[in-house]
PDB file of C-alpha atoms in Angstrom:
ATOM      1  CA  GLN A   1     136.392 202.757 105.414  1.00  0.00           C
ATOM      2  CA  GLN A   2     136.099 206.489 105.845  1.00  0.00           C
ATOM      3  CA  GLN A   3     133.088 207.685 103.861  1.00  0.00           C
ATOM      4  CA  VAL A   4     133.994 211.331 104.281  1.00  0.00           C
ATOM      5  CA  LYS A   5     137.603 212.509 104.233  1.00  0.00           C
ATOM      6  CA  GLN A   6     138.417 215.753 106.023  1.00  0.00           C
ATOM      7  CA  SER A   7     141.508 217.931 106.003  1.00  0.00           C
ATOM      8  CA  PRO A   8     143.490 219.427 107.567  1.00  0.00           C
ATOM      9  CA  GLN A   9     143.585 217.628 110.887  1.00  0.00           C
ATOM     10  CA  SER A  10     144.553 220.859 112.623  1.00  0.00           C
ATOM     11  CA  LEU A  11     144.566 224.483 111.598  1.00  0.00           C
ATOM     12  CA  ILE A  12     146.029 227.593 113.176  1.00  0.00           C
ATOM     13  CA  VAL A  13     144.744 230.954 111.974  1.00  0.00           C
ATOM     14  CA  GLN A  14     145.340 234.470 113.122  1.00  0.00           C
ATOM     15  CA  LYS A  15     142.430 236.533 114.361  1.00  0.00           C
ATOM     16  CA  GLY A  16     140.678 238.156 111.440  1.00  0.00           C
ATOM     17  CA  GLY A  17     141.929 235.587 108.965  1.00  0.00           C
ATOM     18  CA  ILE A  18     140.005 233.059 106.904  1.00  0.00           C
ATOM     19  CA  SER A  19     139.786 229.461 108.066  1.00  0.00           C
ATOM     20  CA  ILE A  20     139.221 226.864 105.369  1.00  0.00           C
ATOM     21  CA  ILE A  21     138.408 223.216 106.018  1.00  0.00           C
ATOM     22  CA  ASN A  22     137.929 220.740 103.203  1.00  0.00           C
ATOM     23  CA  CYS A  23     135.979 217.522 102.855  1.00  0.00           C
ATOM     24  CA  ALA A  24     135.613 214.961 100.098  1.00  0.00           C
ATOM     25  CA  TYR A  25     133.255 212.052  99.592  1.00  0.00           C
ATOM     26  CA  GLU A  26     132.817 209.175  97.156  1.00  0.00           C
ATOM     27  CA  ASN A  27     129.201 208.121  97.528  1.00  0.00           C
ATOM     28  CA  THR A  28     127.131 210.077  95.007  1.00  0.00           C
ATOM     29  CA  ALA A  29     123.990 209.073  96.891  1.00  0.00           C
ATOM     30  CA  PHE A  30     124.857 211.569  99.640  1.00  0.00           C
ATOM     31  CA  ASP A  31     122.451 214.479  99.465  1.00  0.00           C
ATOM     32  CA  TYR A  32     122.885 216.370 102.718  1.00  0.00           C
ATOM     33  CA  PHE A  33     126.152 217.891 103.938  1.00  0.00           C
ATOM     34  CA  PRO A  34     126.186 219.489 107.390  1.00  0.00           C
ATOM     35  CA  TRP A  35     129.045 220.999 109.357  1.00  0.00           C
ATOM     36  CA  TYR A  36     129.247 220.679 113.119  1.00  0.00           C
ATOM     37  CA  GLN A  37     131.188 222.659 115.698  1.00  0.00           C
ATOM     38  CA  GLN A  38     132.288 220.959 118.892  1.00  0.00           C
ATOM     39  CA  PHE A  39     133.823 222.566 121.957  1.00  0.00           C
ATOM     40  CA  PRO A  40     135.768 220.448 124.481  1.00  0.00           C
ATOM     41  CA  GLY A  41     133.475 218.425 126.706  1.00  0.00           C
ATOM     42  CA  LYS A  42     130.392 219.318 124.683  1.00  0.00           C
ATOM     43  CA  GLY A  43     128.350 217.667 121.996  1.00  0.00           C
ATOM     44  CA  PRO A  44     128.508 218.789 118.367  1.00  0.00           C
ATOM     45  CA  ALA A  45     126.288 221.685 117.342  1.00  0.00           C
ATOM     46  CA  LEU A  46     124.942 222.097 113.826  1.00  0.00           C
ATOM     47  CA  LEU A  47     126.626 225.085 112.226  1.00  0.00           C
ATOM     48  CA  ILE A  48     125.449 225.129 108.637  1.00  0.00           C
ATOM     49  CA  ALA A  49     124.310 222.591 106.050  1.00  0.00           C
ATOM     50  CA  ILE A  50     123.984 222.391 102.296  1.00  0.00           C
ATOM     51  CA  ARG A  51     122.233 220.229  99.742  1.00  0.00           C
ATOM     52  CA  PRO A  52     123.767 219.373  96.344  1.00  0.00           C
ATOM     53  CA  ASP A  53     121.406 221.547  94.345  1.00  0.00           C
ATOM     54  CA  VAL A  54     123.295 224.701  95.354  1.00  0.00           C
ATOM     55  CA  SER A  55     126.993 225.527  95.090  1.00  0.00           C
ATOM     56  CA  GLU A  56     127.262 227.889  98.017  1.00  0.00           C
ATOM     57  CA  LYS A  57     125.457 228.734 101.229  1.00  0.00           C
ATOM     58  CA  LYS A  58     126.342 231.577 103.537  1.00  0.00           C
ATOM     59  CA  GLU A  59     125.239 232.209 107.103  1.00  0.00           C
ATOM     60  CA  GLY A  60     126.967 235.128 108.759  1.00  0.00           C
ATOM     61  CA  ARG A  61     130.711 234.496 108.765  1.00  0.00           C
ATOM     62  CA  PHE A  62     130.293 230.851 107.761  1.00  0.00           C
ATOM     63  CA  THR A  63     130.108 229.746 104.130  1.00  0.00           C
ATOM     64  CA  ILE A  64     129.878 226.285 102.604  1.00  0.00           C
ATOM     65  CA  SER A  65     131.194 225.849  99.081  1.00  0.00           C
ATOM     66  CA  PHE A  66     130.012 222.735  97.292  1.00  0.00           C
ATOM     67  CA  ASN A  67     131.504 221.202  94.159  1.00  0.00           C
ATOM     68  CA  LYS A  68     129.275 218.349  93.035  1.00  0.00           C
ATOM     69  CA  SER A  69     131.430 217.231  90.112  1.00  0.00           C
ATOM     70  CA  ALA A  70     134.534 217.035  92.281  1.00  0.00           C
ATOM     71  CA  LYS A  71     132.582 215.555  95.198  1.00  0.00           C
ATOM     72  CA  GLN A  72     134.082 218.082  97.538  1.00  0.00           C
ATOM     73  CA  PHE A  73     132.761 220.658  99.947  1.00  0.00           C
ATOM     74  CA  SER A  74     134.436 223.122 102.216  1.00  0.00           C
ATOM     75  CA  LEU A  75     133.746 225.397 105.148  1.00  0.00           C
ATOM     76  CA  HIS A  76     135.052 228.941 105.117  1.00  0.00           C
ATOM     77  CA  ILE A  77     135.086 230.972 108.314  1.00  0.00           C
ATOM     78  CA  MET A  78     135.600 234.638 107.536  1.00  0.00           C
ATOM     79  CA  ASP A  79     137.071 237.062 110.060  1.00  0.00           C
ATOM     80  CA  SER A  80     138.015 234.164 112.346  1.00  0.00           C
ATOM     81  CA  GLN A  81     137.770 234.909 116.068  1.00  0.00           C
ATOM     82  CA  PRO A  82     139.340 233.244 119.126  1.00  0.00           C
ATOM     83  CA  GLY A  83     135.834 232.099 120.075  1.00  0.00           C
ATOM     84  CA  ASP A  84     135.771 230.043 116.881  1.00  0.00           C
ATOM     85  CA  SER A  85     138.520 227.823 118.292  1.00  0.00           C
ATOM     86  CA  ALA A  86     136.894 224.386 118.348  1.00  0.00           C
ATOM     87  CA  THR A  87     136.815 221.103 116.485  1.00  0.00           C
ATOM     88  CA  TYR A  88     134.855 221.130 113.258  1.00  0.00           C
ATOM     89  CA  PHE A  89     133.343 218.048 111.676  1.00  0.00           C
ATOM     90  CA  CYS A  90     131.938 217.724 108.213  1.00  0.00           C
ATOM     91  CA  ALA A  91     129.360 215.044 107.605  1.00  0.00           C
ATOM     92  CA  ALA A  92     127.239 213.560 104.865  1.00  0.00           C
ATOM     93  CA  SER A  93     124.077 211.532 104.677  1.00  0.00           C
ATOM     94  CA  LYS A  94     121.818 209.994 102.087  1.00  0.00           C
ATOM     95  CA  GLY A  95     118.093 210.345 102.358  1.00  0.00           C
ATOM     96  CA  SER A  96     118.657 213.964 103.384  1.00  0.00           C
ATOM     97  CA  THR A  97     118.213 214.556 107.110  1.00  0.00           C
ATOM     98  CA  LEU A  98     116.592 211.146 107.501  1.00  0.00           C
ATOM     99  CA  GLY A  99     119.794 209.288 106.815  1.00  0.00           C
ATOM    100  CA  ARG A 100     122.536 208.412 109.257  1.00  0.00           C
ATOM    101  CA  LEU A 101     125.423 210.828 109.366  1.00  0.00           C
ATOM    102  CA  TYR A 102     128.888 209.847 108.202  1.00  0.00           C
ATOM    103  CA  PHE A 103     131.410 212.107 109.907  1.00  0.00           C
ATOM    104  CA  GLY A 104     134.822 213.265 108.821  1.00  0.00           C
ATOM    105  CA  ARG A 105     137.706 212.865 111.266  1.00  0.00           C
ATOM    106  CA  GLY A 106     137.497 216.465 112.427  1.00  0.00           C
ATOM    107  CA  THR A 107     139.656 219.581 112.254  1.00  0.00           C
ATOM    108  CA  GLN A 108     140.938 221.257 115.376  1.00  0.00           C
ATOM    109  CA  LEU A 109     140.907 224.994 114.713  1.00  0.00           C
ATOM    110  CA  THR A 110     142.908 227.402 116.841  1.00  0.00           C
ATOM    111  CA  VAL A 111     142.492 231.121 116.275  1.00  0.00           C
ATOM    112  CA  TRP A 112     145.266 233.203 117.807  1.00  0.00           C
ATOM    113  CA  PRO A 113     144.326 236.657 119.115  1.00  0.00           C
TER     114      PRO A 113
ATOM    115  CA  GLY B   1     114.443 225.234 120.499  1.00  0.00           C
ATOM    116  CA  ALA B   2     115.546 221.644 119.777  1.00  0.00           C
ATOM    117  CA  VAL B   3     117.338 220.996 123.047  1.00  0.00           C
ATOM    118  CA  VAL B   4     118.688 217.562 123.884  1.00  0.00           C
ATOM    119  CA  SER B   5     119.670 216.925 127.477  1.00  0.00           C
ATOM    120  CA  GLN B   6     122.000 214.145 128.568  1.00  0.00           C
ATOM    121  CA  HIS B   7     122.447 212.918 132.120  1.00  0.00           C
ATOM    122  CA  PRO B   8     124.780 212.430 133.838  1.00  0.00           C
ATOM    123  CA  SER B   9     127.443 214.586 132.252  1.00  0.00           C
ATOM    124  CA  TRP B  10     130.210 212.646 133.987  1.00  0.00           C
ATOM    125  CA  VAL B  11     130.225 209.331 135.771  1.00  0.00           C
ATOM    126  CA  ILE B  12     132.967 207.315 137.416  1.00  0.00           C
ATOM    127  CA  CYS B  13     132.297 203.773 138.475  1.00  0.00           C
ATOM    128  CA  LYS B  14     134.009 200.558 139.358  1.00  0.00           C
ATOM    129  CA  SER B  15     134.726 197.832 136.851  1.00  0.00           C
ATOM    130  CA  GLY B  16     131.918 195.303 136.632  1.00  0.00           C
ATOM    131  CA  THR B  17     129.086 197.677 137.428  1.00  0.00           C
ATOM    132  CA  SER B  18     126.369 198.793 135.027  1.00  0.00           C
ATOM    133  CA  VAL B  19     125.856 202.411 134.129  1.00  0.00           C
ATOM    134  CA  LYS B  20     122.746 204.041 132.685  1.00  0.00           C
ATOM    135  CA  ILE B  21     122.870 207.220 130.604  1.00  0.00           C
ATOM    136  CA  GLU B  22     119.715 209.175 129.818  1.00  0.00           C
ATOM    137  CA  CYS B  23     119.009 211.241 126.741  1.00  0.00           C
ATOM    138  CA  ARG B  24     115.977 213.513 126.674  1.00  0.00           C
ATOM    139  CA  SER B  25     114.528 215.777 124.031  1.00  0.00           C
ATOM    140  CA  LEU B  26     113.200 218.741 126.004  1.00  0.00           C
ATOM    141  CA  ASP B  27     111.094 220.646 123.507  1.00  0.00           C
ATOM    142  CA  PHE B  28     110.347 218.268 120.681  1.00  0.00           C
ATOM    143  CA  GLN B  29     109.322 214.700 120.089  1.00  0.00           C
ATOM    144  CA  ALA B  30     112.256 212.528 119.129  1.00  0.00           C
ATOM    145  CA  THR B  31     111.015 209.917 116.713  1.00  0.00           C
ATOM    146  CA  THR B  32     114.585 208.740 116.228  1.00  0.00           C
ATOM    147  CA  MET B  33     117.532 208.825 118.599  1.00  0.00           C
ATOM    148  CA  PHE B  34     121.153 207.961 117.959  1.00  0.00           C
ATOM    149  CA  TRP B  35     123.956 206.948 120.276  1.00  0.00           C
ATOM    150  CA  TYR B  36     127.571 207.747 119.451  1.00  0.00           C
ATOM    151  CA  ARG B  37     130.893 207.043 121.061  1.00  0.00           C
ATOM    152  CA  GLN B  38     133.827 209.404 120.769  1.00  0.00           C
ATOM    153  CA  PHE B  39     137.411 208.772 121.792  1.00  0.00           C
ATOM    154  CA  PRO B  40     139.733 211.716 122.554  1.00  0.00           C
ATOM    155  CA  LYS B  41     140.579 213.754 119.474  1.00  0.00           C
ATOM    156  CA  GLN B  42     138.621 211.392 117.251  1.00  0.00           C
ATOM    157  CA  SER B  43     135.405 211.521 115.309  1.00  0.00           C
ATOM    158  CA  LEU B  44     131.986 210.331 116.393  1.00  0.00           C
ATOM    159  CA  MET B  45     131.310 206.646 115.908  1.00  0.00           C
ATOM    160  CA  LEU B  46     127.662 205.671 115.539  1.00  0.00           C
ATOM    161  CA  MET B  47     126.767 202.845 117.888  1.00  0.00           C
ATOM    162  CA  ALA B  48     123.053 202.434 117.304  1.00  0.00           C
ATOM    163  CA  THR B  49     119.882 204.008 116.022  1.00  0.00           C
ATOM    164  CA  SER B  50     116.576 203.679 117.811  1.00  0.00           C
ATOM    165  CA  ASN B  51     113.041 204.561 116.861  1.00  0.00           C
ATOM    166  CA  GLU B  52     110.456 205.079 119.569  1.00  0.00           C
ATOM    167  CA  GLY B  53     108.810 201.830 120.543  1.00  0.00           C
ATOM    168  CA  SER B  54     111.110 199.695 118.414  1.00  0.00           C
ATOM    169  CA  LYS B  55     114.271 197.729 119.055  1.00  0.00           C
ATOM    170  CA  ALA B  56     117.483 199.573 118.388  1.00  0.00           C
ATOM    171  CA  THR B  57     119.531 198.876 115.291  1.00  0.00           C
ATOM    172  CA  TYR B  58     123.165 198.386 116.183  1.00  0.00           C
ATOM    173  CA  GLU B  59     126.151 199.126 113.981  1.00  0.00           C
ATOM    174  CA  GLN B  60     128.474 196.330 113.049  1.00  0.00           C
ATOM    175  CA  GLY B  61     130.865 195.487 115.833  1.00  0.00           C
ATOM    176  CA  VAL B  62     128.753 196.994 118.621  1.00  0.00           C
ATOM    177  CA  GLU B  63     127.676 194.404 121.188  1.00  0.00           C
ATOM    178  CA  LYS B  64     123.951 194.805 121.775  1.00  0.00           C
ATOM    179  CA  ASP B  65     124.096 192.801 125.004  1.00  0.00           C
ATOM    180  CA  LYS B  66     126.802 195.101 126.271  1.00  0.00           C
ATOM    181  CA  PHE B  67     125.179 198.368 125.271  1.00  0.00           C
ATOM    182  CA  LEU B  68     121.458 198.152 126.011  1.00  0.00           C
ATOM    183  CA  ILE B  69     119.352 200.838 124.403  1.00  0.00           C
ATOM    184  CA  ASN B  70     115.773 201.610 125.316  1.00  0.00           C
ATOM    185  CA  HIS B  71     113.645 204.212 123.544  1.00  0.00           C
ATOM    186  CA  ALA B  72     110.412 203.836 125.420  1.00  0.00           C
ATOM    187  CA  SER B  73     108.954 207.269 124.817  1.00  0.00           C
ATOM    188  CA  LEU B  74     109.159 210.105 122.318  1.00  0.00           C
ATOM    189  CA  THR B  75     111.317 212.128 124.673  1.00  0.00           C
ATOM    190  CA  LEU B  76     113.582 209.612 126.377  1.00  0.00           C
ATOM    191  CA  SER B  77     116.191 207.089 125.356  1.00  0.00           C
ATOM    192  CA  THR B  78     118.603 205.314 127.667  1.00  0.00           C
ATOM    193  CA  LEU B  79     121.914 203.622 127.097  1.00  0.00           C
ATOM    194  CA  THR B  80     122.997 201.086 129.696  1.00  0.00           C
ATOM    195  CA  VAL B  81     126.580 199.907 129.637  1.00  0.00           C
ATOM    196  CA  THR B  82     126.436 196.522 131.307  1.00  0.00           C
ATOM    197  CA  SER B  83     129.324 195.081 133.297  1.00  0.00           C
ATOM    198  CA  ALA B  84     131.481 198.023 132.338  1.00  0.00           C
ATOM    199  CA  HIS B  85     135.244 197.626 132.055  1.00  0.00           C
ATOM    200  CA  PRO B  86     138.045 200.187 131.617  1.00  0.00           C
ATOM    201  CA  GLU B  87     137.984 199.761 127.841  1.00  0.00           C
ATOM    202  CA  ASP B  88     134.385 201.067 127.871  1.00  0.00           C
ATOM    203  CA  SER B  89     135.623 204.402 129.170  1.00  0.00           C
ATOM    204  CA  SER B  90     134.728 207.000 126.566  1.00  0.00           C
ATOM    205  CA  PHE B  91     132.595 210.015 125.738  1.00  0.00           C
ATOM    206  CA  TYR B  92     129.069 208.920 124.850  1.00  0.00           C
ATOM    207  CA  ILE B  93     126.853 211.326 122.933  1.00  0.00           C
ATOM    208  CA  CYS B  94     123.229 211.010 121.967  1.00  0.00           C
ATOM    209  CA  SER B  95     121.336 212.856 119.299  1.00  0.00           C
ATOM    210  CA  ALA B  96     117.653 213.128 118.563  1.00  0.00           C
ATOM    211  CA  ARG B  97     115.586 213.931 115.530  1.00  0.00           C
ATOM    212  CA  ASP B  98     111.933 214.787 114.984  1.00  0.00           C
ATOM    213  CA  GLY B  99     110.779 213.326 111.690  1.00  0.00           C
ATOM    214  CA  ASN B 100     112.884 214.708 108.858  1.00  0.00           C
ATOM    215  CA  GLN B 101     114.447 217.517 110.888  1.00  0.00           C
ATOM    216  CA  PRO B 102     118.227 217.600 111.447  1.00  0.00           C
ATOM    217  CA  GLN B 103     119.760 215.728 114.357  1.00  0.00           C
ATOM    218  CA  HIS B 104     120.390 217.694 117.531  1.00  0.00           C
ATOM    219  CA  PHE B 105     123.082 216.501 119.898  1.00  0.00           C
ATOM    220  CA  GLY B 106     123.299 216.304 123.656  1.00  0.00           C
ATOM    221  CA  ASP B 107     126.365 217.511 125.541  1.00  0.00           C
ATOM    222  CA  GLY B 108     127.671 214.021 126.072  1.00  0.00           C
ATOM    223  CA  THR B 109     128.486 211.821 129.052  1.00  0.00           C
ATOM    224  CA  ARG B 110     132.057 211.179 130.052  1.00  0.00           C
ATOM    225  CA  LEU B 111     132.264 207.632 131.386  1.00  0.00           C
ATOM    226  CA  SER B 112     135.307 206.563 133.365  1.00  0.00           C
ATOM    227  CA  ILE B 113     135.592 202.977 134.537  1.00  0.00           C
ATOM    228  CA  LEU B 114     138.152 202.308 137.240  1.00  0.00           C
TER     229      LEU B 114
END
């Protein structure tokens, strides 16, 4: 059973556009929500993470929006660049960073120049 | 900081042989290490969690006699795929964590069994 549901499966965005990836969860015990970026043949790299006590976190061009009541969170990539083309995974854990990570299925983002 | 190194990055071996994959934390002490398996265009599947000096905890459906995990020091964990067969071919990724810090991932090992 998928603990974290991610959509879309693939996304094509023009350079300079906004990329939006959505995730939803059911387990209200989750208290840590990271996003990972993975390039082909590489391991995932932590991009940005949020905890449920805030509704938004921004780091450079990357923003997480968190809706606790809807049990949803999303990643926004502003001014998308071809170098952002990668697979993005959302994840969730309980016990903050101490817990095991439950990953979404991933979104393959392609940014056209 | 927080670099996790995996070796080898790619290995090809014959069916029936055993293969060992190393995962090292280069600049921090990894109190906990995780091993994942990833099929093409799919998500990461947690195989097991290991704490230094303790036996690994395997996820349901993962054969512990098939996938031997050793976490003998605070900087090294190994995954040995015993008597590997073509269906074991996959991308294996480790991650490491120091205390309550976030997990940091290695660059994975592509295992191909002929």
